[in-house]
PDB file of C-alpha atoms in Angstrom:
ATOM      1  CA  UNK A1265      -0.105  -0.005   0.154  1.00 85.00           C
ATOM      2  CA  UNK A1266       1.296   3.657  -1.028  1.00 92.00           C
ATOM      3  CA  UNK A1267       0.806   6.340   0.835  1.00 93.00           C
ATOM      4  CA  UNK A1268       2.083  10.158   1.928  1.00 96.00           C
ATOM      5  CA  UNK A1269       2.632  11.185   5.244  1.00 95.00           C
ATOM      6  CA  UNK A1270       3.020  15.233   5.816  1.00 95.00           C
ATOM      7  CA  UNK A1271       4.581  16.864   9.122  1.00 94.00           C
ATOM      8  CA  UNK A1272       5.609  19.997  10.203  1.00 96.00           C
ATOM      9  CA  UNK A1273       2.554  22.208  10.056  1.00 94.00           C
ATOM     10  CA  UNK A1274       1.399  24.429  13.076  1.00 97.00           C
ATOM     11  CA  UNK A1275       0.829  28.156  14.417  1.00 98.00           C
ATOM     12  CA  UNK A1276       3.561  30.738  13.337  1.00 98.00           C
ATOM     13  CA  UNK A1277       3.507  34.337  13.878  1.00 98.00           C
ATOM     14  CA  UNK A1278       3.410  36.614  10.767  1.00 98.00           C
ATOM     15  CA  UNK A1279       6.746  36.973   9.118  1.00 98.00           C
ATOM     16  CA  UNK A1280       7.791  33.863  10.570  1.00 98.00           C
ATOM     17  CA  UNK A1281       8.766  30.128   9.162  1.00 98.00           C
ATOM     18  CA  UNK A1282       7.750  26.977   8.600  1.00 98.00           C
ATOM     19  CA  UNK A1283       9.224  23.762   7.036  1.00 98.00           C
ATOM     20  CA  UNK A1284       6.612  20.761   5.581  1.00 98.00           C
ATOM     21  CA  UNK A1285       7.997  17.203   5.050  1.00 98.00           C
ATOM     22  CA  UNK A1286       6.197  14.370   3.341  1.00 98.00           C
ATOM     23  CA  UNK A1287       7.425  11.011   2.813  1.00 98.00           C
ATOM     24  CA  UNK A1288       6.090   8.497   0.516  1.00 97.00           C
ATOM     25  CA  UNK A1289       5.931   4.682   1.753  1.00 95.00           C
ATOM     26  CA  UNK A1290       5.042   1.524   0.389  1.00 94.00           C
ATOM     27  CA  UNK A1291       5.526  -0.754  -2.596  1.00 93.00           C
ATOM     28  CA  UNK A1292       6.897   2.458  -4.603  1.00 94.00           C
ATOM     29  CA  UNK A1293       8.180   1.618  -8.406  1.00 94.00           C
ATOM     30  CA  UNK A1294       8.803   5.166  -9.180  1.00 95.00           C
ATOM     31  CA  UNK A1295       7.799   8.963  -8.162  1.00 97.00           C
ATOM     32  CA  UNK A1296       7.136  11.157 -10.725  1.00 97.00           C
ATOM     33  CA  UNK A1297       6.170  14.869  -9.885  1.00 98.00           C
ATOM     34  CA  UNK A1298       5.974  15.641  -6.371  1.00 98.00           C
ATOM     35  CA  UNK A1299       4.166  18.822  -4.896  1.00 98.00           C
ATOM     36  CA  UNK A1300       1.987  20.826  -2.362  1.00 98.00           C
ATOM     37  CA  UNK A1301      -1.529  22.247  -2.701  1.00 98.00           C
ATOM     38  CA  UNK A1302      -3.660  23.994  -0.044  1.00 98.00           C
ATOM     39  CA  UNK A1303      -7.451  24.827   1.080  1.00 98.00           C
ATOM     40  CA  UNK A1304      -8.370  27.818   3.153  1.00 97.00           C
ATOM     41  CA  UNK A1305     -11.465  27.855   4.675  1.00 92.00           C
ATOM     42  CA  UNK A1306     -14.369  28.300   1.871  1.00 94.00           C
ATOM     43  CA  UNK A1307     -11.857  28.075  -0.549  1.00 96.00           C
ATOM     44  CA  UNK A1308     -10.898  25.649  -3.740  1.00 97.00           C
ATOM     45  CA  UNK A1309      -8.049  23.920  -3.549  1.00 97.00           C
ATOM     46  CA  UNK A1310      -4.942  25.397  -5.003  1.00 98.00           C
ATOM     47  CA  UNK A1311      -1.488  24.504  -6.129  1.00 98.00           C
ATOM     48  CA  UNK A1312       1.407  25.984  -4.028  1.00 98.00           C
ATOM     49  CA  UNK A1313       4.499  24.408  -5.648  1.00 98.00           C
ATOM     50  CA  UNK A1314       5.305  21.475  -7.561  1.00 98.00           C
ATOM     51  CA  UNK A1315       8.709  19.785  -8.308  1.00 98.00           C
ATOM     52  CA  UNK A1316       9.898  17.042 -11.001  1.00 98.00           C
ATOM     53  CA  UNK A1317      11.949  14.452 -10.491  1.00 96.00           C
ATOM     54  CA  UNK A1318      14.813  15.995 -11.773  1.00 96.00           C
ATOM     55  CA  UNK A1319      13.878  19.065  -9.812  1.00 96.00           C
ATOM     56  CA  UNK A1320      12.473  21.410 -12.028  1.00 98.00           C
ATOM     57  CA  UNK A1321      10.309  23.363  -9.667  1.00 98.00           C
ATOM     58  CA  UNK A1322       6.698  25.571 -10.417  1.00 98.00           C
ATOM     59  CA  UNK A1323       5.238  28.164  -8.180  1.00 98.00           C
ATOM     60  CA  UNK A1324       2.011  29.727  -7.665  1.00 98.00           C
ATOM     61  CA  UNK A1325       2.438  33.548  -7.979  1.00 98.00           C
ATOM     62  CA  UNK A1326       1.456  34.024  -4.379  1.00 97.00           C
ATOM     63  CA  UNK A1327       4.356  32.192  -2.795  1.00 98.00           C
ATOM     64  CA  UNK A1328       6.898  32.793  -5.322  1.00 97.00           C
ATOM     65  CA  UNK A1329      10.388  34.181  -3.630  1.00 96.00           C
ATOM     66  CA  UNK A1330       8.536  33.207  -0.508  1.00 98.00           C
ATOM     67  CA  UNK A1331       8.525  29.588  -0.663  1.00 98.00           C
ATOM     68  CA  UNK A1332      11.383  26.715  -1.539  1.00 98.00           C
ATOM     69  CA  UNK A1333      10.106  23.184  -2.640  1.00 98.00           C
ATOM     70  CA  UNK A1334      12.799  20.417  -2.874  1.00 98.00           C
ATOM     71  CA  UNK A1335      12.620  16.798  -2.701  1.00 98.00           C
ATOM     72  CA  UNK A1336      15.285  13.974  -1.777  1.00 98.00           C
ATOM     73  CA  UNK A1337      14.568  11.063  -4.059  1.00 97.00           C
ATOM     74  CA  UNK A1338      16.553   8.757  -2.171  1.00 96.00           C
ATOM     75  CA  UNK A1339      14.209   9.070   0.502  1.00 97.00           C
ATOM     76  CA  UNK A1340      10.697   9.766  -1.361  1.00 97.00           C
ATOM     77  CA  UNK A1341      10.688  12.847   0.450  1.00 98.00           C
ATOM     78  CA  UNK A1342       9.486  16.346  -0.682  1.00 98.00           C
ATOM     79  CA  UNK A1343       9.914  19.380   1.346  1.00 98.00           C
ATOM     80  CA  UNK A1344       8.411  22.877   1.456  1.00 98.00           C
ATOM     81  CA  UNK A1345      10.113  25.641   3.447  1.00 98.00           C
ATOM     82  CA  UNK A1346       7.765  28.585   3.559  1.00 98.00           C
ATOM     83  CA  UNK A1347       9.433  31.959   4.878  1.00 98.00           C
ATOM     84  CA  UNK A1348       7.519  35.637   5.291  1.00 98.00           C
ATOM     85  CA  UNK A1349       4.597  33.889   6.127  1.00 98.00           C
ATOM     86  CA  UNK A1350       1.207  35.979   6.149  1.00 97.00           C
ATOM     87  CA  UNK A1351      -2.202  35.241   7.523  1.00 97.00           C
ATOM     88  CA  UNK A1352      -3.266  34.682   3.765  1.00 97.00           C
ATOM     89  CA  UNK A1353      -1.261  31.394   4.070  1.00 98.00           C
ATOM     90  CA  UNK A1354      -3.236  29.752   6.618  1.00 98.00           C
ATOM     91  CA  UNK A1355      -4.658  26.516   5.229  1.00 98.00           C
ATOM     92  CA  UNK A1356      -4.531  22.861   4.932  1.00 98.00           C
ATOM     93  CA  UNK A1357      -1.442  21.771   3.426  1.00 98.00           C
ATOM     94  CA  UNK A1358      -1.898  18.579   1.273  1.00 98.00           C
ATOM     95  CA  UNK A1359       1.131  16.747   0.100  1.00 98.00           C
ATOM     96  CA  UNK A1360       0.936  15.424  -3.671  1.00 96.00           C
ATOM     97  CA  UNK A1361       2.713  12.629  -6.051  1.00 98.00           C
ATOM     98  CA  UNK A1362       2.346  11.272  -9.399  1.00 97.00           C
ATOM     99  CA  UNK A1363       3.777   7.828  -8.575  1.00 96.00           C
ATOM    100  CA  UNK A1364       3.970   4.187  -9.872  1.00 94.00           C
ATOM    101  CA  UNK A1365       3.534   1.479  -7.305  1.00 90.00           C
ATOM    102  CA  UNK A1366       5.009  -1.623  -7.645  1.00 87.00           C
ATOM    103  CA  UNK A1367       2.007  -3.216  -9.214  1.00 86.00           C
ATOM    104  CA  UNK A1368       2.886  -0.681 -12.475  1.00 85.00           C
ATOM    105  CA  UNK A1369      -0.405   1.221 -11.763  1.00 89.00           C
ATOM    106  CA  UNK A1370       0.490   4.698 -12.037  1.00 93.00           C
ATOM    107  CA  UNK A1371      -2.052   7.421 -10.338  1.00 94.00           C
ATOM    108  CA  UNK A1372      -2.119  10.580  -8.389  1.00 96.00           C
ATOM    109  CA  UNK A1373      -1.907  10.056  -4.506  1.00 96.00           C
ATOM    110  CA  UNK A1374      -2.223  12.804  -1.763  1.00 97.00           C
ATOM    111  CA  UNK A1375      -1.465  13.201   1.702  1.00 97.00           C
ATOM    112  CA  UNK A1376      -4.151  13.160   5.016  1.00 96.00           C
ATOM    113  CA  UNK A1377      -3.237  17.193   5.029  1.00 97.00           C
ATOM    114  CA  UNK A1378      -1.333  19.683   7.707  1.00 97.00           C
ATOM    115  CA  UNK A1379      -2.605  22.230   9.136  1.00 98.00           C
ATOM    116  CA  UNK A1380      -0.680  25.812   8.909  1.00 98.00           C
ATOM    117  CA  UNK A1381      -2.010  28.858  10.885  1.00 98.00           C
ATOM    118  CA  UNK A1382      -0.160  32.182  10.569  1.00 98.00           C
ATOM    119  CA  UNK A1383      -1.383  34.256  13.343  1.00 97.00           C
ATOM    120  CA  UNK A1384      -0.360  36.879  16.151  1.00 95.00           C
TER     121      UNK A1384
END
């Protein structure tokens, strides 16, 4: 069984930083694009950042130059370093991965979500 497990969310003051981690585990054959999405109360889920296996990153305009996505392919893990956080960044953050399991079934996988709250 393949799954994604996130960690690192929490409460932070405006201007602060947080680092999210997401580890993929299970019978994995290959992991392609990984990334982060977020969903604020009353809003649709939106893309935050994605990164290819080769390391090419893509960011939403709202987080560009504040957030940095990275990954460790040896540990099947993706990270999101979030700096200069503001209250508009408050949301549940979901890890995403385009993965092929050992069964050779390839599909999108999602983590359970981790809450990030930016408040004084």
